[in-house]
Short mmCIF file of C-alpha atoms in Angstrom, two decimals:
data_model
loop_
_atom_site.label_atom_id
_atom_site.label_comp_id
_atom_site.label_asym_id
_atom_site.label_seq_id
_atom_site.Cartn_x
_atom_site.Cartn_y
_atom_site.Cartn_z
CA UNK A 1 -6.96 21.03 -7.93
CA UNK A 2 -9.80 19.02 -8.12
CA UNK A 3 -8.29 15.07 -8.02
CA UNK A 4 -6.34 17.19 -4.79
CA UNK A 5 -9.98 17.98 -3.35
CA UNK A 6 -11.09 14.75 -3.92
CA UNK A 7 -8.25 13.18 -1.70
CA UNK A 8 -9.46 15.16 1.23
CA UNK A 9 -12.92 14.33 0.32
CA UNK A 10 -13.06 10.73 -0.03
CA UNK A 11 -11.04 7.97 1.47
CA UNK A 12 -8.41 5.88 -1.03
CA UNK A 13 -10.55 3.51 -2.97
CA UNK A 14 -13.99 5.09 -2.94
CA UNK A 15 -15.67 3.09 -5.62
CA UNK A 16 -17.87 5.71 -6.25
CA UNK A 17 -15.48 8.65 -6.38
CA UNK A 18 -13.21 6.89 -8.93
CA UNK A 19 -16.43 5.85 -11.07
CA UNK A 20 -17.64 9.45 -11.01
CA UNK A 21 -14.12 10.92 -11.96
CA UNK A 22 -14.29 8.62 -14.51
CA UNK A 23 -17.51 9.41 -16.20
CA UNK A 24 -17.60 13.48 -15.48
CA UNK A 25 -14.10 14.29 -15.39
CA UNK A 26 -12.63 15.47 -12.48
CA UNK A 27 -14.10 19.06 -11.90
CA UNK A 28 -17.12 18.45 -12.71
CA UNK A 29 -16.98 15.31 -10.66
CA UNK A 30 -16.24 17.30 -7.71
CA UNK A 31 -19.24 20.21 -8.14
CA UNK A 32 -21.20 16.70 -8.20
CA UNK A 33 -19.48 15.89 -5.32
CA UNK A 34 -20.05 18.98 -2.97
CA UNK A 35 -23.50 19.54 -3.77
CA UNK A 36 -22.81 22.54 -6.16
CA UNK A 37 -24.54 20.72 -8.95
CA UNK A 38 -27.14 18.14 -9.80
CA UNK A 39 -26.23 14.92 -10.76
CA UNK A 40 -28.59 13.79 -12.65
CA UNK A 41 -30.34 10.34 -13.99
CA UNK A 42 -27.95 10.12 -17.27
CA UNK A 43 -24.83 10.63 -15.19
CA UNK A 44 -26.19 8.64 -12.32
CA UNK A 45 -26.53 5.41 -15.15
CA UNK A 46 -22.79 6.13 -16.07
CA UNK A 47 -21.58 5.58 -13.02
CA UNK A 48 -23.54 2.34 -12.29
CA UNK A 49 -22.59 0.94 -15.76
CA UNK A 50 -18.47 2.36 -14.45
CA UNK A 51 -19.01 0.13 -11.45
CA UNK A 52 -20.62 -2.72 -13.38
CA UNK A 53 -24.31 -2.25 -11.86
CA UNK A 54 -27.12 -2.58 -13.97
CA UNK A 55 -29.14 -0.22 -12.11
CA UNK A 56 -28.80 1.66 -8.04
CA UNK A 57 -26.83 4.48 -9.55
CA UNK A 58 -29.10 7.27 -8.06
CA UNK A 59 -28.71 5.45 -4.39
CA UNK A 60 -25.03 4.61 -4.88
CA UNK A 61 -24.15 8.46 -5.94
CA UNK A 62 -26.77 10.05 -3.42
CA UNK A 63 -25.50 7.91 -0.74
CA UNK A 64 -21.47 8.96 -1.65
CA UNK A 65 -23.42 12.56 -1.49
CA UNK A 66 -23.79 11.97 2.01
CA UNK A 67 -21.00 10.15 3.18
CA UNK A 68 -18.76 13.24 1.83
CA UNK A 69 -20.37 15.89 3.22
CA UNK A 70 -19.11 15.75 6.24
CA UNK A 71 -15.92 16.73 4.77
CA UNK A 72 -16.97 19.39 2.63
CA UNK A 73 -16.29 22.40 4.58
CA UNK A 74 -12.56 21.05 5.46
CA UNK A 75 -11.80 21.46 1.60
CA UNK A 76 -9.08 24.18 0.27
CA UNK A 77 -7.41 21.86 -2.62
CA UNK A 78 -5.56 25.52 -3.02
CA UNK A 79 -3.74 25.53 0.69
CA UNK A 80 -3.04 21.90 0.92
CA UNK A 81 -0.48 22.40 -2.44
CA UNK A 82 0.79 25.56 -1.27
CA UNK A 83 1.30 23.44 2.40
CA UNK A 84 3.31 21.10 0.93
CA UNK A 85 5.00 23.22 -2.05
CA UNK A 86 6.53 25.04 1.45
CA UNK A 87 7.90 21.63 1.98
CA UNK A 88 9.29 20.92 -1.20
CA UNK A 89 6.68 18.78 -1.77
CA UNK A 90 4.38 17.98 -4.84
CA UNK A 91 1.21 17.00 -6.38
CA UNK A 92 0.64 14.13 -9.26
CA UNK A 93 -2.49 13.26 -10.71
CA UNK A 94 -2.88 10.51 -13.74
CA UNK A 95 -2.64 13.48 -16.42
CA UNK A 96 0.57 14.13 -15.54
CA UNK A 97 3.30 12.65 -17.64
CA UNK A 98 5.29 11.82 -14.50
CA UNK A 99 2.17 9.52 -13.58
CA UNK A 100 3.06 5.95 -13.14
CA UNK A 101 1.69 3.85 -15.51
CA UNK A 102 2.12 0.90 -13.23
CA UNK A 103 -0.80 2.18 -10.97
CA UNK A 104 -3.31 1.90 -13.76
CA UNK A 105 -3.27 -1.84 -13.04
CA UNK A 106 -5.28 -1.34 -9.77
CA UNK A 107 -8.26 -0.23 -11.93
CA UNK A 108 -10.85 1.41 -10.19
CA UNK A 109 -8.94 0.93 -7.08
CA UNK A 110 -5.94 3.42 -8.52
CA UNK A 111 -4.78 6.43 -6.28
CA UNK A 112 -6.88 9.42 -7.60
CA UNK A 113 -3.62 11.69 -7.05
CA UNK A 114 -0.17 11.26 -5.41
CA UNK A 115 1.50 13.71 -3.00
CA UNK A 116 4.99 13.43 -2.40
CA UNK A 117 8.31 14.98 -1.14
CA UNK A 118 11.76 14.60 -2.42
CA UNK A 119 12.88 13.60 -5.74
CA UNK A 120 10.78 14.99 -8.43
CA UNK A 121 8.19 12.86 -10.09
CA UNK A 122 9.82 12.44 -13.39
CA UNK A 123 12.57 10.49 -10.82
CA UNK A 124 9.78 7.99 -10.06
CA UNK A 125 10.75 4.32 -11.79
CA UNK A 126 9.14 2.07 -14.05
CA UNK A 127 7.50 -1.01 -12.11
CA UNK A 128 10.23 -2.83 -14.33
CA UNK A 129 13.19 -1.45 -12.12
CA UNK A 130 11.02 -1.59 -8.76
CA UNK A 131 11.45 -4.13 -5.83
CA UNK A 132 9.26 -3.88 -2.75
CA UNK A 133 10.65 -5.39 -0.35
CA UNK A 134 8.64 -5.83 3.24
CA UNK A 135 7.98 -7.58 6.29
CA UNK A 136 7.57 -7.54 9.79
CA UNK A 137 8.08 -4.74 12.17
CA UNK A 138 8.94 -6.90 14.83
CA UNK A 139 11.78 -8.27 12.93
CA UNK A 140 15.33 -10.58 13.95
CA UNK A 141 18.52 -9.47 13.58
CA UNK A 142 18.51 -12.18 10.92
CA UNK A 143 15.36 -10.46 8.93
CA UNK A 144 16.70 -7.10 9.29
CA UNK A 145 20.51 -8.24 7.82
CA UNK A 146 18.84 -10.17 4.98
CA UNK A 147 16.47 -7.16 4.42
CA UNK A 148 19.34 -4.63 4.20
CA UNK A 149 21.40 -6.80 2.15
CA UNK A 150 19.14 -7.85 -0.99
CA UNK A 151 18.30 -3.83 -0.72
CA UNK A 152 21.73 -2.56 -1.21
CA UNK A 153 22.34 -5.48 -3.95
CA UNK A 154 19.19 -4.73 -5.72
CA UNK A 155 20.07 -0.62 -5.65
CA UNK A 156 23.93 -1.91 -6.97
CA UNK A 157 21.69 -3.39 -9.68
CA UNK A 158 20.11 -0.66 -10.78
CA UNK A 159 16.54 -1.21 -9.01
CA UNK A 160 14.65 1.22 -6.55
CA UNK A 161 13.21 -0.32 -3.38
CA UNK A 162 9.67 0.31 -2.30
CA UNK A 163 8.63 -0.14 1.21
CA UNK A 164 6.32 1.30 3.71
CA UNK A 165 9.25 3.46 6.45
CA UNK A 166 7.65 1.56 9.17
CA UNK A 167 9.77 -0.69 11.77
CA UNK A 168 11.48 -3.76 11.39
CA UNK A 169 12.01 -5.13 7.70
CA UNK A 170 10.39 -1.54 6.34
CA UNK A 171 13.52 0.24 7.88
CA UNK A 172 16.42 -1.80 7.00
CA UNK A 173 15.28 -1.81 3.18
CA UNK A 174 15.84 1.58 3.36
CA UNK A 175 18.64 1.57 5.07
CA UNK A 176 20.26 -0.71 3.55
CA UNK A 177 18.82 1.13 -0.06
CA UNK A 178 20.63 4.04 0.73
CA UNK A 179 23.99 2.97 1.52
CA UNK A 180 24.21 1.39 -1.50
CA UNK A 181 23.27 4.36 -3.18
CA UNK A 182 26.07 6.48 -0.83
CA UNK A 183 28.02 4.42 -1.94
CA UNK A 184 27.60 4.65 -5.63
CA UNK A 185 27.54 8.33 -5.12
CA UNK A 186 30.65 8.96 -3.85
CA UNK A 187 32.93 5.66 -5.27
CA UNK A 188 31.27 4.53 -8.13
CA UNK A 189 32.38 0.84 -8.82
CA UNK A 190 34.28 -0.57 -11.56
CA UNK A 191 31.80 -2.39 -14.34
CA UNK A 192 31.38 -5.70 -13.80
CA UNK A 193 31.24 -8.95 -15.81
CA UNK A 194 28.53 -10.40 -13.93
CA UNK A 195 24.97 -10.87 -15.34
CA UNK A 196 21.92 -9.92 -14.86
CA UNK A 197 18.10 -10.50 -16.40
CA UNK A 198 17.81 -9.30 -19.80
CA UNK A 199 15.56 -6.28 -20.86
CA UNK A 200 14.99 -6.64 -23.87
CA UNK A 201 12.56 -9.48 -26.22
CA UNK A 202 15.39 -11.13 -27.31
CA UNK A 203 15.81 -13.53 -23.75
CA UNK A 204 19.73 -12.78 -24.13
CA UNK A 205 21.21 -11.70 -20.56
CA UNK A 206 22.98 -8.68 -20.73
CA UNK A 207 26.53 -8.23 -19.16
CA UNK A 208 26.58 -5.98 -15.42
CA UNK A 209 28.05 -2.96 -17.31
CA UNK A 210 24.53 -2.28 -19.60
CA UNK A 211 23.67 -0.91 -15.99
CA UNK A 212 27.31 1.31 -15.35
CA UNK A 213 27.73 3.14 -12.60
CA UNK A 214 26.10 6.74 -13.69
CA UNK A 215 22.64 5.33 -14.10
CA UNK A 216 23.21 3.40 -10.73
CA UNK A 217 23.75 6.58 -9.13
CA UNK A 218 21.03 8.59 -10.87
CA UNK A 219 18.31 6.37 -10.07
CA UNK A 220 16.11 6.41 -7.17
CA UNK A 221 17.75 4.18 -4.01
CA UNK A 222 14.09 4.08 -2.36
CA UNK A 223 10.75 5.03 -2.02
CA UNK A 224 8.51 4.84 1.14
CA UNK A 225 4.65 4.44 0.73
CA UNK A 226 3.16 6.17 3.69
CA UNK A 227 -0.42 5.93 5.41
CA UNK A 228 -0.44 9.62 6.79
CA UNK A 229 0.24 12.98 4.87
CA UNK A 230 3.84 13.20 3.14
CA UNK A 231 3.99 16.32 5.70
CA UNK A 232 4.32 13.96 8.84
CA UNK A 233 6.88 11.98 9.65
CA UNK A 234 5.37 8.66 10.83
CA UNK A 235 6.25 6.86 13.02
CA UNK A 236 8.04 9.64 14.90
CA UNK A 237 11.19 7.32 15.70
CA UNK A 238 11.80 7.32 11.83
CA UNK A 239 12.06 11.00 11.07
CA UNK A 240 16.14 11.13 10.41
CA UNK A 241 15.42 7.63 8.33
CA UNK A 242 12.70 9.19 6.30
CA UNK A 243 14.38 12.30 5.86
CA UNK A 244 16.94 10.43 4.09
CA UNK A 245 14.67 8.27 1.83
CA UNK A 246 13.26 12.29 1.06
CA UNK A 247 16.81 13.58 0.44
CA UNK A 248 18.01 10.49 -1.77
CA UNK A 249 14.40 8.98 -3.28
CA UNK A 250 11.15 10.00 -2.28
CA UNK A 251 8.14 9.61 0.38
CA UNK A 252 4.57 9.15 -1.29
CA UNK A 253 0.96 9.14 -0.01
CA UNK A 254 -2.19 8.97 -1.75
CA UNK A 255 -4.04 11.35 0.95
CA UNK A 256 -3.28 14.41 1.43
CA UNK A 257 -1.11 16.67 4.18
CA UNK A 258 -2.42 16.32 7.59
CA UNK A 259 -3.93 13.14 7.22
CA UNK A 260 -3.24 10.89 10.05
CA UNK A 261 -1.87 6.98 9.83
CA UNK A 262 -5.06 4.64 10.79
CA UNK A 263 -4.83 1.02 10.30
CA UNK A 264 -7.10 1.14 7.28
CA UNK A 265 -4.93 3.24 5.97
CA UNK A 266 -1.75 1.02 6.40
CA UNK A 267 -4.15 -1.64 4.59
CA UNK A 268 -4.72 0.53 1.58
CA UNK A 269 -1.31 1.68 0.90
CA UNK A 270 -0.32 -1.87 0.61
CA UNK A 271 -1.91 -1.88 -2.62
CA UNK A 272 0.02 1.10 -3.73
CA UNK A 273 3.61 -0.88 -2.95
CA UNK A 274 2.55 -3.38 -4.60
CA UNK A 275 1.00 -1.79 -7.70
CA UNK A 276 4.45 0.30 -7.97
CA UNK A 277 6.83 -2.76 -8.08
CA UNK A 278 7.45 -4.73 -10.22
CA UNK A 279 8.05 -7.74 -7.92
CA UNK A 280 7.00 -7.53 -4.06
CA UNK A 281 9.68 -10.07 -1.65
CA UNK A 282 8.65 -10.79 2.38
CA UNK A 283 11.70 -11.34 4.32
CA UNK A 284 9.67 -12.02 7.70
CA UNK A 285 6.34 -12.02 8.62
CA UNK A 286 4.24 -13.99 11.50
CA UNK A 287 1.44 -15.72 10.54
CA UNK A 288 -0.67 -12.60 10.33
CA UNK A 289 1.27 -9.68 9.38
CA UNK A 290 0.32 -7.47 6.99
CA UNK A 291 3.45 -7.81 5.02
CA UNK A 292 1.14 -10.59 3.69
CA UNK A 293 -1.58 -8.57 2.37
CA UNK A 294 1.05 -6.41 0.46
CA UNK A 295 2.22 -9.82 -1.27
CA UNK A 296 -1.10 -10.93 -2.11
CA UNK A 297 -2.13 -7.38 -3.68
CA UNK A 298 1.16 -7.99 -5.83
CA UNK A 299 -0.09 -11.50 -6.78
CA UNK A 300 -3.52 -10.74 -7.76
CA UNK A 301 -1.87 -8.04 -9.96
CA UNK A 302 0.24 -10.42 -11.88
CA UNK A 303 3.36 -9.38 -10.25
CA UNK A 304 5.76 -11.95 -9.12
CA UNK A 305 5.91 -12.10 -5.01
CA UNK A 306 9.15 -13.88 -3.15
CA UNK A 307 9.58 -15.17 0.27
CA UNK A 308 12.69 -15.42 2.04
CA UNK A 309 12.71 -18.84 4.01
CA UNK A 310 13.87 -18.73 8.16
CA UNK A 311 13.86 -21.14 10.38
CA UNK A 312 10.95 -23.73 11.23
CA UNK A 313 10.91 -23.02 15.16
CA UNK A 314 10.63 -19.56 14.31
CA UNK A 315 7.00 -18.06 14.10
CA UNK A 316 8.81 -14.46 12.86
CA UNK A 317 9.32 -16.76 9.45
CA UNK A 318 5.44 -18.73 9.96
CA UNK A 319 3.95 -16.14 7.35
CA UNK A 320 6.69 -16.53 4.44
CA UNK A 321 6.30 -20.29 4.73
CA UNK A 322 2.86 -20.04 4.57
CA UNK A 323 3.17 -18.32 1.14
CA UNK A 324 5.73 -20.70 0.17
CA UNK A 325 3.17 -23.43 0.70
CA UNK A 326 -0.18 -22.01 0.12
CA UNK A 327 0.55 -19.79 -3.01
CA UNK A 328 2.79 -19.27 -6.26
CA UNK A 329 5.53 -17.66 -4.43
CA UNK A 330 9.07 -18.14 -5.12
CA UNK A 331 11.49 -19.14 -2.42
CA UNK A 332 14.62 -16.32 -2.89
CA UNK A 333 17.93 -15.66 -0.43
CA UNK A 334 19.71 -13.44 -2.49
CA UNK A 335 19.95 -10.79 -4.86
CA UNK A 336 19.96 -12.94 -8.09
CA UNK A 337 16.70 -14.75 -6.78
CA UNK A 338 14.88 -11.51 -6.74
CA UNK A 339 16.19 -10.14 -9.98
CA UNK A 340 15.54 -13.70 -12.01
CA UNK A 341 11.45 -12.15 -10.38
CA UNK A 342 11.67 -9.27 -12.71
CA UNK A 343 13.17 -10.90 -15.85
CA UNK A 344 9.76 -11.36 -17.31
CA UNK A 345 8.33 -8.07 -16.44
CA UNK A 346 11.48 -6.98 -17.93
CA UNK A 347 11.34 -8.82 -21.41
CA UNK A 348 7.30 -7.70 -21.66
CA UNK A 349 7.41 -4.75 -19.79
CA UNK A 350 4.19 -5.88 -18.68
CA UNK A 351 3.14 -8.38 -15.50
CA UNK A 352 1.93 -11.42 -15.97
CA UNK A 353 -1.51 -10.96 -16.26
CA UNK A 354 -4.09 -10.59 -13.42
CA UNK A 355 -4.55 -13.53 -11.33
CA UNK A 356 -8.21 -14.36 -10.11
CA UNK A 357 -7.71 -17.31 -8.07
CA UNK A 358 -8.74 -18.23 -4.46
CA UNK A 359 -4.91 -18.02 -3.19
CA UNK A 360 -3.76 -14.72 -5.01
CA UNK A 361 -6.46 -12.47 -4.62
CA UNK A 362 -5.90 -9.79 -2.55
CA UNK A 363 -7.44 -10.19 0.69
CA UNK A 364 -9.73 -7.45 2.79
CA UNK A 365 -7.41 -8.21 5.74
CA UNK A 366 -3.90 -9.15 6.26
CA UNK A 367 -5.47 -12.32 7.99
CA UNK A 368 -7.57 -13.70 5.04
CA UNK A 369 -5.05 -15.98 3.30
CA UNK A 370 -6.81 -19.02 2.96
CA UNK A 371 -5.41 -21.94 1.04
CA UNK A 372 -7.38 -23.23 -2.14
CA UNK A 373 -8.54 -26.66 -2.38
CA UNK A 374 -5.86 -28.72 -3.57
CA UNK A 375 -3.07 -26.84 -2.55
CA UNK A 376 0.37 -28.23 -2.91
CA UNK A 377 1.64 -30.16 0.13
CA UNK A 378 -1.31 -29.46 1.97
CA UNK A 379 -1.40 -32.71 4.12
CA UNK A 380 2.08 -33.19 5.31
CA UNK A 381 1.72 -33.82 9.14
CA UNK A 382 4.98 -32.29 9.80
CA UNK A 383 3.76 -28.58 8.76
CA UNK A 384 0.65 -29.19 10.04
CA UNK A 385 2.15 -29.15 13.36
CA UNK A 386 4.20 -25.83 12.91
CA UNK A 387 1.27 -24.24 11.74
CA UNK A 388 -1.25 -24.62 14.43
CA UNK A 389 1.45 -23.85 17.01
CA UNK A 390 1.61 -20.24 14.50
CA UNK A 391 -1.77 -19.94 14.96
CA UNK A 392 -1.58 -20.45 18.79
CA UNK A 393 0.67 -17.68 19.21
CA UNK A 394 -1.55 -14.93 17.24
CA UNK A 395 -4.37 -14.35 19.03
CA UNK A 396 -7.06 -12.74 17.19
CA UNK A 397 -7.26 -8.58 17.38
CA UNK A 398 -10.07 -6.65 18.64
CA UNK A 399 -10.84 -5.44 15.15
CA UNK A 400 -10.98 -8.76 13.56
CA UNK A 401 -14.00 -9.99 11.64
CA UNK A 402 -15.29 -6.15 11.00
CA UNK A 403 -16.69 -4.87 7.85
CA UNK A 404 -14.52 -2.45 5.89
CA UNK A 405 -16.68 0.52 7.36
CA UNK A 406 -16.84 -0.31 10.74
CA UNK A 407 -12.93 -0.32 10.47
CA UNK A 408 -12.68 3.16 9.55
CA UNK A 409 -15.13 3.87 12.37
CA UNK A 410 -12.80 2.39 14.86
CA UNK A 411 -9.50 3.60 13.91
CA UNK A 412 -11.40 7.35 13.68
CA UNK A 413 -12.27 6.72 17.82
CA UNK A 414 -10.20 8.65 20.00
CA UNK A 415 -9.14 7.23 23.19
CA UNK A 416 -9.89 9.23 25.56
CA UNK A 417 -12.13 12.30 25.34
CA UNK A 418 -15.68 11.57 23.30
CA UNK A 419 -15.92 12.48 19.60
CA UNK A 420 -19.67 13.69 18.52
CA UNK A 421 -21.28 11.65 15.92
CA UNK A 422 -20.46 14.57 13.46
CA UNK A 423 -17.15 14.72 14.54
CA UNK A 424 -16.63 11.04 13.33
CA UNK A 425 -18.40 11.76 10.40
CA UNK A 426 -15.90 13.87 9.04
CA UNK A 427 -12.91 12.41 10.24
CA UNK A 428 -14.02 8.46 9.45
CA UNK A 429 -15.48 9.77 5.74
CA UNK A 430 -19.25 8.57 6.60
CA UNK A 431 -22.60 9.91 6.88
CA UNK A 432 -23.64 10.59 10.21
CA UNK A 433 -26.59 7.88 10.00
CA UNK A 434 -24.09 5.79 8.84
CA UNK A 435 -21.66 6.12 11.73
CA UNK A 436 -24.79 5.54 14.29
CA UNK A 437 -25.28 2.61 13.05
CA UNK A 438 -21.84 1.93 13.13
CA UNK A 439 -21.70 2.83 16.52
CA UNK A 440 -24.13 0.33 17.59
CA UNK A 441 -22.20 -2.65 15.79
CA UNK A 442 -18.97 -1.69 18.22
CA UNK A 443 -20.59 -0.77 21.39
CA UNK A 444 -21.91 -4.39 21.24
CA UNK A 445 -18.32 -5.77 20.84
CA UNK A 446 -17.07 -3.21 23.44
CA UNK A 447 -15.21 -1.49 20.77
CA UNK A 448 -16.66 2.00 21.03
CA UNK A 449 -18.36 3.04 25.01
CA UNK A 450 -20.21 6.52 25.32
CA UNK A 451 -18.53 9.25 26.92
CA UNK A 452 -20.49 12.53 27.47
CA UNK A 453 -22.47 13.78 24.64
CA UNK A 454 -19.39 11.59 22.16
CA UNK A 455 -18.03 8.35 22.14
CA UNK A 456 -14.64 6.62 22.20
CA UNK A 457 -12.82 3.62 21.74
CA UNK A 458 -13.77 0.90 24.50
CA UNK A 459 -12.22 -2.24 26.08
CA UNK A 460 -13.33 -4.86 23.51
CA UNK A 461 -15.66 -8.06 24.41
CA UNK A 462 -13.45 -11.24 23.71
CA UNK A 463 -15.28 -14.48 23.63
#
């Protein structure tokens, strides 16, 4: 019950939260946490050491202090499980068996508990037999085919698909994900002589029919990552969709029911697709989707990332060329492609290895995907072009160039009737002086206006 109060508590990758789990355990993390006990100068030097600081543990944990309690009185750990037990649902925490191991590769940055519906969570994959496959919501009818197609091949082959449920590429992963699994279900095919990666040390490719047909049908077709409680079905449109992905595989979400979809949210989860698969493809993303962030949190944890090439006029395809060109990604238009991505993980049963360079680490923003000095091909004239005209067509977002914080701040504005300063406090996770001074920062850009005794979002300042 505790990792399940901490959900509500703090927002997915709290630095601070995870440290102080980590040092005290999780309940008495949380009496820590709430105020019930002191913390304490030895405890306080734990969790700087946990976060690699040689000293500012008392202001790092007294400042967490106060950016949770806002939240405080909104915790019952013991009605949000019986919520979602109503539902079907269920709670995971990292000292469950069921817990994947996979996520332990985002560090401090790991999930401190999992909520889902569907499938139990002994159904959930290894990374090994994971895909995620993503892109952009405003996808072609030649994104969505070749997103539903490497789907249903990769759940023929045995593999579970992890995407986000939201338009676009999201949808027809699943879809396509769970008609092959339909499929499967009700005619199971014939073994087959065709071959796929080995899985075992010995490099020797093993024959179609190591994978027969019952463990094809027994395994999970899909899984969709969500930003907003496992309770909601979000975005609305997708309710009979997700439904299915609940009946057949499963819908996860690291906060906890209730919680609404913000775009800092959609940011986080990214890391969570990524950390679950064991290789992460884009079939179609613009210049600036977020599909991109999603790859590069796969890349700077060692997992292989594939793009699926489109055509050069068409700025749907800009961001997968821009991986193609700017970082290790693997060009990949069918199934094979994207199953020769997990024959390492396969033959290890570990990624290859954290990658700390300039073009794989995981960016802040789906925008920050900068190429590193030196990067191949970067002075052909002939992309040059094609890329500035990809850059002309995304104009910049209101929310662009703001701090982490500030984000949070913005997404928690409503749009039309004010929210009081302690009202944002609890919703956005901050302390109250902390969300002043937030408030100051947008009001300047024209991001946040005053509106009686509250505030709410505002027409922003462009330059």
């Amino acid at each position: 019950m505790a990792r399940a109060a901490f959900s509500r508590l703090a927002e997915p990758q709290d630095a601070v939260a995870a440290a102080l789990i980590t040092v005290a355990g999780p309940v008495d993390a949380l009496r820590v946490a709430t105020g019930t006990v002191r913390s304490g100068a030895r405890l306080e030097r734990a969790v700087a050491e946990e976060l690699g600081r040689d000293d500012g543990g008392p202001a790092m944990v007294a400042a967490a202090i106060e950016r949770w309690a806002a939240r405080v009185r909104t915790l019952a750990p013991e009605r949000d499980v019986a919520v979602l037990a109503r539902l079907g649902g269920w709670l995971l925490t990292p000292e469950d068996d069921a817990w994947p191991v996979s996520l332990t590769d985002l560090g401090p940055e790991a999930p401190l508990c999992l909520w889902g519906r569907g499938q139990p969570p002994s159904a959930l994959p290894a990374s090994s037999r994971a895909v995620a496959v993503v892109g952009a919501r405003d996808s072609t009818a030649y994104g969505e085919s070749v997103s539903a197609d490497l789907a249903h091949g990769l759940v023929l082959a045995g593999c579970t698909v992890v995407s986000g449920g939201a338009f676009g590429i999201d949808a027809q992963a699943h879809r396509g994900a769970l008609a092959a699994h339909q499929r499967e279900t009700a005619h199971p095919a014939p073994p087959s002589r065709a071959r796929v990666p080995a899985t075992h040390g010995g490099g020797v490719d093993e024959p179609q029919d190591a994978v027969d047909a019952v463990t094809r049908a027994s395994t999970l077709p899909t899984v969709a990552v969500m930003a907003c409680g496992v309770d909601r079905f979000y975005p609305a449109a997708h309710e009979s969709l997700l439904r299915a992905v609940m009946a057949d595989g499963c819908l996860l979400a690291e906060v906890p029911p209730g919680s609404s979809p913000t775009r800092w949210r959609f940011l986080q989860r990214n890391r969570l697709i990524a950390a679950l698969s064991g290789a992460t493809v884009v079939v179609e993303a613009r210049w600036r989707s977020g599909a991109l962030n999603t790859a590069h949190h796969a890349a700077g944890l060692g997992r292989e990332v594939g793009a699926v090439p489109g055509s050069v006029h068409a700025s749907t395809s800009a961001g997968c060329h821009r991986l193609l060109r700017e970082s290790e990604a693997v060009c990949v238009t069918d199934v094979d492609d994207v199953l020769a991505l997990l024959a390492p993980y396969r033959v290890t049963g570990q990624p290859s290895g954290r990658r700390d360079t300039a073009s794989t680490a995981a960016p802040s923003r789906p925008d920050a995907v900068g190429a590193p000095s030196g990067s191949r091909g970067g002075s052909r004239t002939g992309d040059r072009g094609s890329r500035e005209a990809s850059v002309r067509t995304a104009r910049p977002a209101a929310h662009d160039g703001l701090s982490p914080q500030d984000l949070i701040l913005f997404d928690a504005l409503p749009v039309r009737r004010g929210a009081t300063t302690a009202g944002l406090a609890s919703v956005a996770g901050l302390s109250e002086p902390l969300v002043r001074a937030g408030l100051g920062r947008l009001s300047l850009r024209g991001l946040a206006v005053a509106a009686g005794d509250g505030w709410r979002k505002g027409h922003p300042v462009r330059g």
